[in-house]
Amino acid sequence: MNKPLDYIFPAPPAGLDPTALDPARVPQHVAVIMDGNGRWAKKRALNRLRGHKAGIEAVRETIRCASDLGVRYLTIYSFSTENWKRPHDEVVGLMDLFAKTMLAEVDGLHEENVRVKTVGDLSVLPAETREAFDEAWRTTGDNTGMTLVVAVNYGGRQEILRAVEGCMRHAVLEAEETGGFLPPTGELFERGLYTAGIPDPDLLIRTSGEMRVSNFLLWQIAYAEFVCTDVLWPDFDRYEFLRCLLEYQGRNRRFGGVE
């Protein structure tokens, strides 16, 4: 934990006790499906892009809180491979928002010693958006604090197929060099994932009351604890994050074993 609990949670609502959080059991890797921006906007008779913009403050709050608590990896699901099906104006607005937000936030993240990494196929993103993410990596790549993993144009099924193709290429090369076939290993497969070198999530949070994984980290969340909250993403704050962490700490993680 990088900051004391009373600093991180200065004004907890009634009935929520930050001291109930065990600093020694803060999850190493938290993944978040940030859902509900569109519904948040609709409830206020606003367009969907206004909801996405409102969600930026929740992103800031979650990054700051996770870093202060000593979370080592925070993965946020920003844009899926299926999100291209959304209205054109919304997609264009999101790509512009990604670029502007990343460029505006990178210096602050750097000062906080946060390292920014992306997972997903960035090759099809607009040049300005790709460059913003590249700049964030160049600026923060040597930082040693929390790693912020931004999943953009990411799909779990596509990632698995990519890793399988890598294993097949490796097998063909091995066969050409040795004359024999060596079956691929789990270690080789995982080296082909976007998340190679990153530990699997301990906790997966999904907002807005939805109860599905939406093609997110399908291989990596095999033993993650799921916590779903009805809070829409723009309303997600450090105290809702605390509630999710407390629920996580109340679970008994057996990884297929018995007590």
PDB file of N, CA and C in Angstrom, residues 83-167:
ATOM      1  N   ASN A  83     -17.069  -3.402 -30.685  1.00  0.00           N
ATOM      2  CA  ASN A  83     -17.571  -2.033 -30.564  1.00  0.00           C
ATOM      3  C   ASN A  83     -17.560  -1.254 -31.880  1.00  0.00           C
ATOM      4  N   TRP A  84     -16.901  -1.806 -32.909  1.00  0.00           N
ATOM      5  CA  TRP A  84     -16.953  -1.151 -34.224  1.00  0.00           C
ATOM      6  C   TRP A  84     -18.372  -1.165 -34.793  1.00  0.00           C
ATOM      7  N   LYS A  85     -19.243  -2.010 -34.232  1.00  0.00           N
ATOM      8  CA  LYS A  85     -20.624  -2.082 -34.713  1.00  0.00           C
ATOM      9  C   LYS A  85     -21.463  -0.893 -34.253  1.00  0.00           C
ATOM     10  N   ARG A  86     -20.922  -0.102 -33.343  1.00  0.00           N
ATOM     11  CA  ARG A  86     -21.673   1.047 -32.831  1.00  0.00           C
ATOM     12  C   ARG A  86     -21.809   2.119 -33.910  1.00  0.00           C
ATOM     13  N   PRO A  87     -22.710   3.106 -33.707  1.00  0.00           N
ATOM     14  CA  PRO A  87     -22.869   4.162 -34.711  1.00  0.00           C
ATOM     15  C   PRO A  87     -21.542   4.837 -35.044  1.00  0.00           C
ATOM     16  N   HIS A  88     -21.383   5.179 -36.303  1.00  0.00           N
ATOM     17  CA  HIS A  88     -20.114   5.739 -36.788  1.00  0.00           C
ATOM     18  C   HIS A  88     -19.690   6.966 -35.989  1.00  0.00           C
ATOM     19  N   ASP A  89     -20.634   7.855 -35.713  1.00  0.00           N
ATOM     20  CA  ASP A  89     -20.290   9.078 -34.982  1.00  0.00           C
ATOM     21  C   ASP A  89     -19.758   8.764 -33.585  1.00  0.00           C
ATOM     22  N   GLU A  90     -20.327   7.750 -32.952  1.00  0.00           N
ATOM     23  CA  GLU A  90     -19.865   7.373 -31.623  1.00  0.00           C
ATOM     24  C   GLU A  90     -18.446   6.808 -31.675  1.00  0.00           C
ATOM     25  N   VAL A  91     -18.177   5.952 -32.655  1.00  0.00           N
ATOM     26  CA  VAL A  91     -16.839   5.359 -32.785  1.00  0.00           C
ATOM     27  C   VAL A  91     -15.800   6.443 -33.060  1.00  0.00           C
ATOM     28  N   VAL A  92     -16.109   7.338 -33.989  1.00  0.00           N
ATOM     29  CA  VAL A  92     -15.177   8.431 -34.299  1.00  0.00           C
ATOM     30  C   VAL A  92     -14.927   9.283 -33.054  1.00  0.00           C
ATOM     31  N   GLY A  93     -15.999   9.585 -32.332  1.00  0.00           N
ATOM     32  CA  GLY A  93     -15.859  10.374 -31.112  1.00  0.00           C
ATOM     33  C   GLY A  93     -15.035   9.672 -30.052  1.00  0.00           C
ATOM     34  N   LEU A  94     -15.201   8.352 -29.924  1.00  0.00           N
ATOM     35  CA  LEU A  94     -14.425   7.588 -28.958  1.00  0.00           C
ATOM     36  C   LEU A  94     -12.942   7.603 -29.312  1.00  0.00           C
ATOM     37  N   MET A  95     -12.612   7.421 -30.586  1.00  0.00           N
ATOM     38  CA  MET A  95     -11.206   7.419 -30.993  1.00  0.00           C
ATOM     39  C   MET A  95     -10.561   8.770 -30.707  1.00  0.00           C
ATOM     40  N   ASP A  96     -11.295   9.825 -30.952  1.00  0.00           N
ATOM     41  CA  ASP A  96     -10.788  11.166 -30.654  1.00  0.00           C
ATOM     42  C   ASP A  96     -10.636  11.361 -29.145  1.00  0.00           C
ATOM     43  N   LEU A  97     -11.598  10.833 -28.394  1.00  0.00           N
ATOM     44  CA  LEU A  97     -11.543  10.944 -26.935  1.00  0.00           C
ATOM     45  C   LEU A  97     -10.352  10.168 -26.375  1.00  0.00           C
ATOM     46  N   PHE A  98     -10.100   8.983 -26.915  1.00  0.00           N
ATOM     47  CA  PHE A  98      -8.935   8.210 -26.465  1.00  0.00           C
ATOM     48  C   PHE A  98      -7.655   9.009 -26.656  1.00  0.00           C
ATOM     49  N   ALA A  99      -7.501   9.576 -27.845  1.00  0.00           N
ATOM     50  CA  ALA A  99      -6.273  10.307 -28.157  1.00  0.00           C
ATOM     51  C   ALA A  99      -6.105  11.520 -27.248  1.00  0.00           C
ATOM     52  N   LYS A 100      -7.149  12.318 -27.114  1.00  0.00           N
ATOM     53  CA  LYS A 100      -7.054  13.534 -26.317  1.00  0.00           C
ATOM     54  C   LYS A 100      -6.846  13.218 -24.840  1.00  0.00           C
ATOM     55  N   THR A 101      -7.551  12.214 -24.353  1.00  0.00           N
ATOM     56  CA  THR A 101      -7.428  11.875 -22.931  1.00  0.00           C
ATOM     57  C   THR A 101      -6.043  11.333 -22.616  1.00  0.00           C
ATOM     58  N   MET A 102      -5.531  10.447 -23.476  1.00  0.00           N
ATOM     59  CA  MET A 102      -4.218   9.861 -23.220  1.00  0.00           C
ATOM     60  C   MET A 102      -3.148  10.934 -23.216  1.00  0.00           C
ATOM     61  N   LEU A 103      -3.202  11.852 -24.163  1.00  0.00           N
ATOM     62  CA  LEU A 103      -2.199  12.918 -24.228  1.00  0.00           C
ATOM     63  C   LEU A 103      -2.324  13.866 -23.041  1.00  0.00           C
ATOM     64  N   ALA A 104      -3.554  14.088 -22.581  1.00  0.00           N
ATOM     65  CA  ALA A 104      -3.766  14.989 -21.447  1.00  0.00           C
ATOM     66  C   ALA A 104      -3.345  14.363 -20.123  1.00  0.00           C
ATOM     67  N   GLU A 105      -3.423  13.039 -20.031  1.00  0.00           N
ATOM     68  CA  GLU A 105      -3.181  12.367 -18.759  1.00  0.00           C
ATOM     69  C   GLU A 105      -1.771  11.815 -18.603  1.00  0.00           C
ATOM     70  N   VAL A 106      -1.038  11.677 -19.701  1.00  0.00           N
ATOM     71  CA  VAL A 106       0.216  10.934 -19.643  1.00  0.00           C
ATOM     72  C   VAL A 106       1.235  11.564 -18.696  1.00  0.00           C
ATOM     73  N   ASP A 107       1.323  12.885 -18.653  1.00  0.00           N
ATOM     74  CA  ASP A 107       2.307  13.508 -17.755  1.00  0.00           C
ATOM     75  C   ASP A 107       1.969  13.234 -16.295  1.00  0.00           C
ATOM     76  N   GLY A 108       0.684  13.297 -15.954  1.00  0.00           N
ATOM     77  CA  GLY A 108       0.279  12.999 -14.588  1.00  0.00           C
ATOM     78  C   GLY A 108       0.529  11.550 -14.224  1.00  0.00           C
ATOM     79  N   LEU A 109       0.271  10.646 -15.157  1.00  0.00           N
ATOM     80  CA  LEU A 109       0.547   9.234 -14.905  1.00  0.00           C
ATOM     81  C   LEU A 109       2.042   9.006 -14.714  1.00  0.00           C
ATOM     82  N   HIS A 110       2.830   9.698 -15.505  1.00  0.00           N
ATOM     83  CA  HIS A 110       4.285   9.583 -15.393  1.00  0.00           C
ATOM     84  C   HIS A 110       4.760  10.072 -14.018  1.00  0.00           C
ATOM     85  N   GLU A 111       4.207  11.179 -13.565  1.00  0.00           N
ATOM     86  CA  GLU A 111       4.578  11.705 -12.244  1.00  0.00           C
ATOM     87  C   GLU A 111       4.214  10.725 -11.138  1.00  0.00           C
ATOM     88  N   GLU A 112       3.146   9.966 -11.340  1.00  0.00           N
ATOM     89  CA  GLU A 112       2.723   8.965 -10.351  1.00  0.00           C
ATOM     90  C   GLU A 112       3.463   7.641 -10.513  1.00  0.00           C
ATOM     91  N   ASN A 113       4.428   7.594 -11.432  1.00  0.00           N
ATOM     92  CA  ASN A 113       5.245   6.397 -11.674  1.00  0.00           C
ATOM     93  C   ASN A 113       4.428   5.251 -12.250  1.00  0.00           C
ATOM     94  N   VAL A 114       3.289   5.576 -12.908  1.00  0.00           N
ATOM     95  CA  VAL A 114       2.435   4.565 -13.541  1.00  0.00           C
ATOM     96  C   VAL A 114       2.970   4.271 -14.942  1.00  0.00           C
ATOM     97  N   ARG A 115       3.023   3.007 -15.277  1.00  0.00           N
ATOM     98  CA  ARG A 115       3.438   2.586 -16.617  1.00  0.00           C
ATOM     99  C   ARG A 115       2.194   2.264 -17.438  1.00  0.00           C
ATOM    100  N   VAL A 116       2.110   2.787 -18.654  1.00  0.00           N
ATOM    101  CA  VAL A 116       0.954   2.567 -19.520  1.00  0.00           C
ATOM    102  C   VAL A 116       1.307   1.546 -20.591  1.00  0.00           C
ATOM    103  N   LYS A 117       0.454   0.533 -20.729  1.00  0.00           N
ATOM    104  CA  LYS A 117       0.627  -0.504 -21.750  1.00  0.00           C
ATOM    105  C   LYS A 117      -0.714  -0.724 -22.433  1.00  0.00           C
ATOM    106  N   THR A 118      -0.695  -1.057 -23.704  1.00  0.00           N
ATOM    107  CA  THR A 118      -1.932  -1.374 -24.413  1.00  0.00           C
ATOM    108  C   THR A 118      -1.944  -2.840 -24.804  1.00  0.00           C
ATOM    109  N   VAL A 119      -3.141  -3.418 -24.859  1.00  0.00           N
ATOM    110  CA  VAL A 119      -3.328  -4.763 -25.399  1.00  0.00           C
ATOM    111  C   VAL A 119      -4.461  -4.696 -26.413  1.00  0.00           C
ATOM    112  N   GLY A 120      -4.300  -5.414 -27.505  1.00  0.00           N
ATOM    113  CA  GLY A 120      -5.271  -5.373 -28.580  1.00  0.00           C
ATOM    114  C   GLY A 120      -4.575  -5.056 -29.888  1.00  0.00           C
ATOM    115  N   ASP A 121      -5.346  -5.038 -30.963  1.00  0.00           N
ATOM    116  CA  ASP A 121      -4.813  -4.758 -32.295  1.00  0.00           C
ATOM    117  C   ASP A 121      -4.964  -3.269 -32.590  1.00  0.00           C
ATOM    118  N   LEU A 122      -3.886  -2.518 -32.372  1.00  0.00           N
ATOM    119  CA  LEU A 122      -3.930  -1.080 -32.590  1.00  0.00           C
ATOM    120  C   LEU A 122      -3.736  -0.702 -34.054  1.00  0.00           C
ATOM    121  N   SER A 123      -3.421  -1.671 -34.898  1.00  0.00           N
ATOM    122  CA  SER A 123      -3.047  -1.356 -36.280  1.00  0.00           C
ATOM    123  C   SER A 123      -4.179  -0.700 -37.062  1.00  0.00           C
ATOM    124  N   VAL A 124      -5.431  -0.960 -36.680  1.00  0.00           N
ATOM    125  CA  VAL A 124      -6.561  -0.416 -37.442  1.00  0.00           C
ATOM    126  C   VAL A 124      -7.106   0.876 -36.830  1.00  0.00           C
ATOM    127  N   LEU A 125      -6.505   1.354 -35.753  1.00  0.00           N
ATOM    128  CA  LEU A 125      -6.970   2.592 -35.131  1.00  0.00           C
ATOM    129  C   LEU A 125      -6.516   3.792 -35.948  1.00  0.00           C
ATOM    130  N   PRO A 126      -7.210   4.928 -35.823  1.00  0.00           N
ATOM    131  CA  PRO A 126      -6.739   6.146 -36.492  1.00  0.00           C
ATOM    132  C   PRO A 126      -5.316   6.492 -36.048  1.00  0.00           C
ATOM    133  N   ALA A 127      -4.559   7.108 -36.946  1.00  0.00           N
ATOM    134  CA  ALA A 127      -3.156   7.407 -36.674  1.00  0.00           C
ATOM    135  C   ALA A 127      -2.988   8.230 -35.406  1.00  0.00           C
ATOM    136  N   GLU A 128      -3.871   9.210 -35.187  1.00  0.00           N
ATOM    137  CA  GLU A 128      -3.737  10.072 -34.014  1.00  0.00           C
ATOM    138  C   GLU A 128      -3.924   9.278 -32.722  1.00  0.00           C
ATOM    139  N   THR A 129      -4.835   8.313 -32.755  1.00  0.00           N
ATOM    140  CA  THR A 129      -5.076   7.492 -31.568  1.00  0.00           C
ATOM    141  C   THR A 129      -3.888   6.576 -31.302  1.00  0.00           C
ATOM    142  N   ARG A 130      -3.378   5.936 -32.354  1.00  0.00           N
ATOM    143  CA  ARG A 130      -2.195   5.077 -32.189  1.00  0.00           C
ATOM    144  C   ARG A 130      -1.019   5.871 -31.645  1.00  0.00           C
ATOM    145  N   GLU A 131      -0.810   7.050 -32.183  1.00  0.00           N
ATOM    146  CA  GLU A 131       0.328   7.860 -31.747  1.00  0.00           C
ATOM    147  C   GLU A 131       0.189   8.280 -30.290  1.00  0.00           C
ATOM    148  N   ALA A 132      -1.025   8.558 -29.842  1.00  0.00           N
ATOM    149  CA  ALA A 132      -1.232   8.933 -28.440  1.00  0.00           C
ATOM    150  C   ALA A 132      -0.855   7.785 -27.510  1.00  0.00           C
ATOM    151  N   PHE A 133      -1.258   6.565 -27.868  1.00  0.00           N
ATOM    152  CA  PHE A 133      -0.892   5.410 -27.045  1.00  0.00           C
ATOM    153  C   PHE A 133       0.611   5.136 -27.118  1.00  0.00           C
ATOM    154  N   ASP A 134       1.193   5.310 -28.303  1.00  0.00           N
ATOM    155  CA  ASP A 134       2.640   5.132 -28.443  1.00  0.00           C
ATOM    156  C   ASP A 134       3.394   6.139 -27.585  1.00  0.00           C
ATOM    157  N   GLU A 135       2.914   7.370 -27.563  1.00  0.00           N
ATOM    158  CA  GLU A 135       3.558   8.411 -26.759  1.00  0.00           C
ATOM    159  C   GLU A 135       3.463   8.082 -25.276  1.00  0.00           C
ATOM    160  N   ALA A 136       2.327   7.541 -24.862  1.00  0.00           N
ATOM    161  CA  ALA A 136       2.175   7.157 -23.459  1.00  0.00           C
ATOM    162  C   ALA A 136       3.183   6.071 -23.097  1.00  0.00           C
ATOM    163  N   TRP A 137       3.387   5.108 -23.993  1.00  0.00           N
ATOM    164  CA  TRP A 137       4.361   4.044 -23.714  1.00  0.00           C
ATOM    165  C   TRP A 137       5.780   4.601 -23.684  1.00  0.00           C
ATOM    166  N   ARG A 138       6.114   5.468 -24.631  1.00  0.00           N
ATOM    167  CA  ARG A 138       7.460   6.041 -24.655  1.00  0.00           C
ATOM    168  C   ARG A 138       7.742   6.835 -23.385  1.00  0.00           C
ATOM    169  N   THR A 139       6.751   7.548 -22.897  1.00  0.00           N
ATOM    170  CA  THR A 139       6.937   8.393 -21.721  1.00  0.00           C
ATOM    171  C   THR A 139       7.016   7.591 -20.435  1.00  0.00           C
ATOM    172  N   THR A 140       6.212   6.542 -20.331  1.00  0.00           N
ATOM    173  CA  THR A 140       6.065   5.840 -19.045  1.00  0.00           C
ATOM    174  C   THR A 140       6.677   4.447 -19.014  1.00  0.00           C
ATOM    175  N   GLY A 141       7.215   3.985 -20.138  1.00  0.00           N
ATOM    176  CA  GLY A 141       7.639   2.592 -20.249  1.00  0.00           C
ATOM    177  C   GLY A 141       8.656   2.135 -19.226  1.00  0.00           C
ATOM    178  N   ASP A 142       9.452   3.053 -18.681  1.00  0.00           N
ATOM    179  CA  ASP A 142      10.472   2.680 -17.694  1.00  0.00           C
ATOM    180  C   ASP A 142       9.991   2.853 -16.250  1.00  0.00           C
ATOM    181  N   ASN A 143       8.741   3.267 -16.067  1.00  0.00           N
ATOM    182  CA  ASN A 143       8.237   3.465 -14.708  1.00  0.00           C
ATOM    183  C   ASN A 143       8.096   2.131 -13.985  1.00  0.00           C
ATOM    184  N   THR A 144       8.156   2.195 -12.666  1.00  0.00           N
ATOM    185  CA  THR A 144       8.189   0.968 -11.859  1.00  0.00           C
ATOM    186  C   THR A 144       6.986   0.821 -10.933  1.00  0.00           C
ATOM    187  N   GLY A 145       6.020   1.735 -11.046  1.00  0.00           N
ATOM    188  CA  GLY A 145       4.829   1.642 -10.212  1.00  0.00           C
ATOM    189  C   GLY A 145       3.788   0.748 -10.861  1.00  0.00           C
ATOM    190  N   MET A 146       2.525   1.054 -10.620  1.00  0.00           N
ATOM    191  CA  MET A 146       1.446   0.255 -11.186  1.00  0.00           C
ATOM    192  C   MET A 146       1.472   0.298 -12.703  1.00  0.00           C
ATOM    193  N   THR A 147       1.141  -0.826 -13.340  1.00  0.00           N
ATOM    194  CA  THR A 147       0.984  -0.872 -14.788  1.00  0.00           C
ATOM    195  C   THR A 147      -0.496  -0.720 -15.129  1.00  0.00           C
ATOM    196  N   LEU A 148      -0.805   0.313 -15.896  1.00  0.00           N
ATOM    197  CA  LEU A 148      -2.161   0.519 -16.409  1.00  0.00           C
ATOM    198  C   LEU A 148      -2.233  -0.122 -17.782  1.00  0.00           C
ATOM    199  N   VAL A 149      -3.041  -1.163 -17.909  1.00  0.00           N
ATOM    200  CA  VAL A 149      -3.187  -1.880 -19.169  1.00  0.00           C
ATOM    201  C   VAL A 149      -4.498  -1.440 -19.819  1.00  0.00           C
ATOM    202  N   VAL A 150      -4.393  -0.794 -20.971  1.00  0.00           N
ATOM    203  CA  VAL A 150      -5.570  -0.299 -21.681  1.00  0.00           C
ATOM    204  C   VAL A 150      -5.893  -1.278 -22.806  1.00  0.00           C
ATOM    205  N   ALA A 151      -7.032  -1.949 -22.695  1.00  0.00           N
ATOM    206  CA  ALA A 151      -7.459  -2.889 -23.726  1.00  0.00           C
ATOM    207  C   ALA A 151      -8.277  -2.119 -24.762  1.00  0.00           C
ATOM    208  N   VAL A 152      -7.719  -1.983 -25.951  1.00  0.00           N
ATOM    209  CA  VAL A 152      -8.380  -1.192 -26.993  1.00  0.00           C
ATOM    210  C   VAL A 152      -8.336  -1.973 -28.303  1.00  0.00           C
ATOM    211  N   ASN A 153      -9.484  -2.053 -28.979  1.00  0.00           N
ATOM    212  CA  ASN A 153      -9.675  -2.968 -30.107  1.00  0.00           C
ATOM    213  C   ASN A 153      -9.204  -4.355 -29.699  1.00  0.00           C
ATOM    214  N   TYR A 154      -9.698  -4.766 -28.534  1.00  0.00           N
ATOM    215  CA  TYR A 154      -9.305  -6.042 -27.942  1.00  0.00           C
ATOM    216  C   TYR A 154     -10.473  -7.017 -27.994  1.00  0.00           C
ATOM    217  N   GLY A 155     -10.171  -8.277 -28.289  1.00  0.00           N
ATOM    218  CA  GLY A 155     -11.149  -9.356 -28.221  1.00  0.00           C
ATOM    219  C   GLY A 155     -10.466 -10.619 -27.731  1.00  0.00           C
ATOM    220  N   GLY A 156     -11.051 -11.271 -26.737  1.00  0.00           N
ATOM    221  CA  GLY A 156     -10.443 -12.460 -26.162  1.00  0.00           C
ATOM    222  C   GLY A 156     -10.340 -13.617 -27.145  1.00  0.00           C
ATOM    223  N   ARG A 157     -11.389 -13.852 -27.936  1.00  0.00           N
ATOM    224  CA  ARG A 157     -11.342 -14.942 -28.906  1.00  0.00           C
ATOM    225  C   ARG A 157     -10.262 -14.682 -29.955  1.00  0.00           C
ATOM    226  N   GLN A 158     -10.191 -13.434 -30.415  1.00  0.00           N
ATOM    227  CA  GLN A 158      -9.188 -13.086 -31.413  1.00  0.00           C
ATOM    228  C   GLN A 158      -7.773 -13.242 -30.846  1.00  0.00           C
ATOM    229  N   GLU A 159      -7.606 -12.884 -29.573  1.00  0.00           N
ATOM    230  CA  GLU A 159      -6.303 -13.039 -28.931  1.00  0.00           C
ATOM    231  C   GLU A 159      -5.900 -14.511 -28.858  1.00  0.00           C
ATOM    232  N   ILE A 160      -6.843 -15.384 -28.521  1.00  0.00           N
ATOM    233  CA  ILE A 160      -6.552 -16.815 -28.432  1.00  0.00           C
ATOM    234  C   ILE A 160      -6.175 -17.371 -29.802  1.00  0.00           C
ATOM    235  N   LEU A 161      -6.915 -16.983 -30.847  1.00  0.00           N
ATOM    236  CA  LEU A 161      -6.576 -17.433 -32.196  1.00  0.00           C
ATOM    237  C   LEU A 161      -5.180 -16.953 -32.592  1.00  0.00           C
ATOM    238  N   ARG A 162      -4.850 -15.734 -32.216  1.00  0.00           N
ATOM    239  CA  ARG A 162      -3.518 -15.183 -32.515  1.00  0.00           C
ATOM    240  C   ARG A 162      -2.432 -16.013 -31.835  1.00  0.00           C
ATOM    241  N   ALA A 163      -2.670 -16.389 -30.586  1.00  0.00           N
ATOM    242  CA  ALA A 163      -1.690 -17.185 -29.861  1.00  0.00           C
ATOM    243  C   ALA A 163      -1.567 -18.586 -30.460  1.00  0.00           C
ATOM    244  N   VAL A 164      -2.696 -19.165 -30.881  1.00  0.00           N
ATOM    245  CA  VAL A 164      -2.661 -20.491 -31.516  1.00  0.00           C
ATOM    246  C   VAL A 164      -1.859 -20.433 -32.813  1.00  0.00           C
ATOM    247  N   GLU A 165      -2.092 -19.386 -33.605  1.00  0.00           N
ATOM    248  CA  GLU A 165      -1.325 -19.234 -34.852  1.00  0.00           C
ATOM    249  C   GLU A 165       0.174 -19.131 -34.560  1.00  0.00           C
ATOM    250  N   GLY A 166       0.528 -18.434 -33.484  1.00  0.00           N
ATOM    251  CA  GLY A 166       1.934 -18.343 -33.104  1.00  0.00           C
ATOM    252  C   GLY A 166       2.506 -19.700 -32.737  1.00  0.00           C
ATOM    253  N   CYS A 167       1.725 -20.508 -32.025  1.00  0.00           N
ATOM    254  CA  CYS A 167       2.166 -21.860 -31.678  1.00  0.00           C
ATOM    255  C   CYS A 167       2.356 -22.711 -32.936  1.00  0.00           C
TER     256      CYS A 167
END
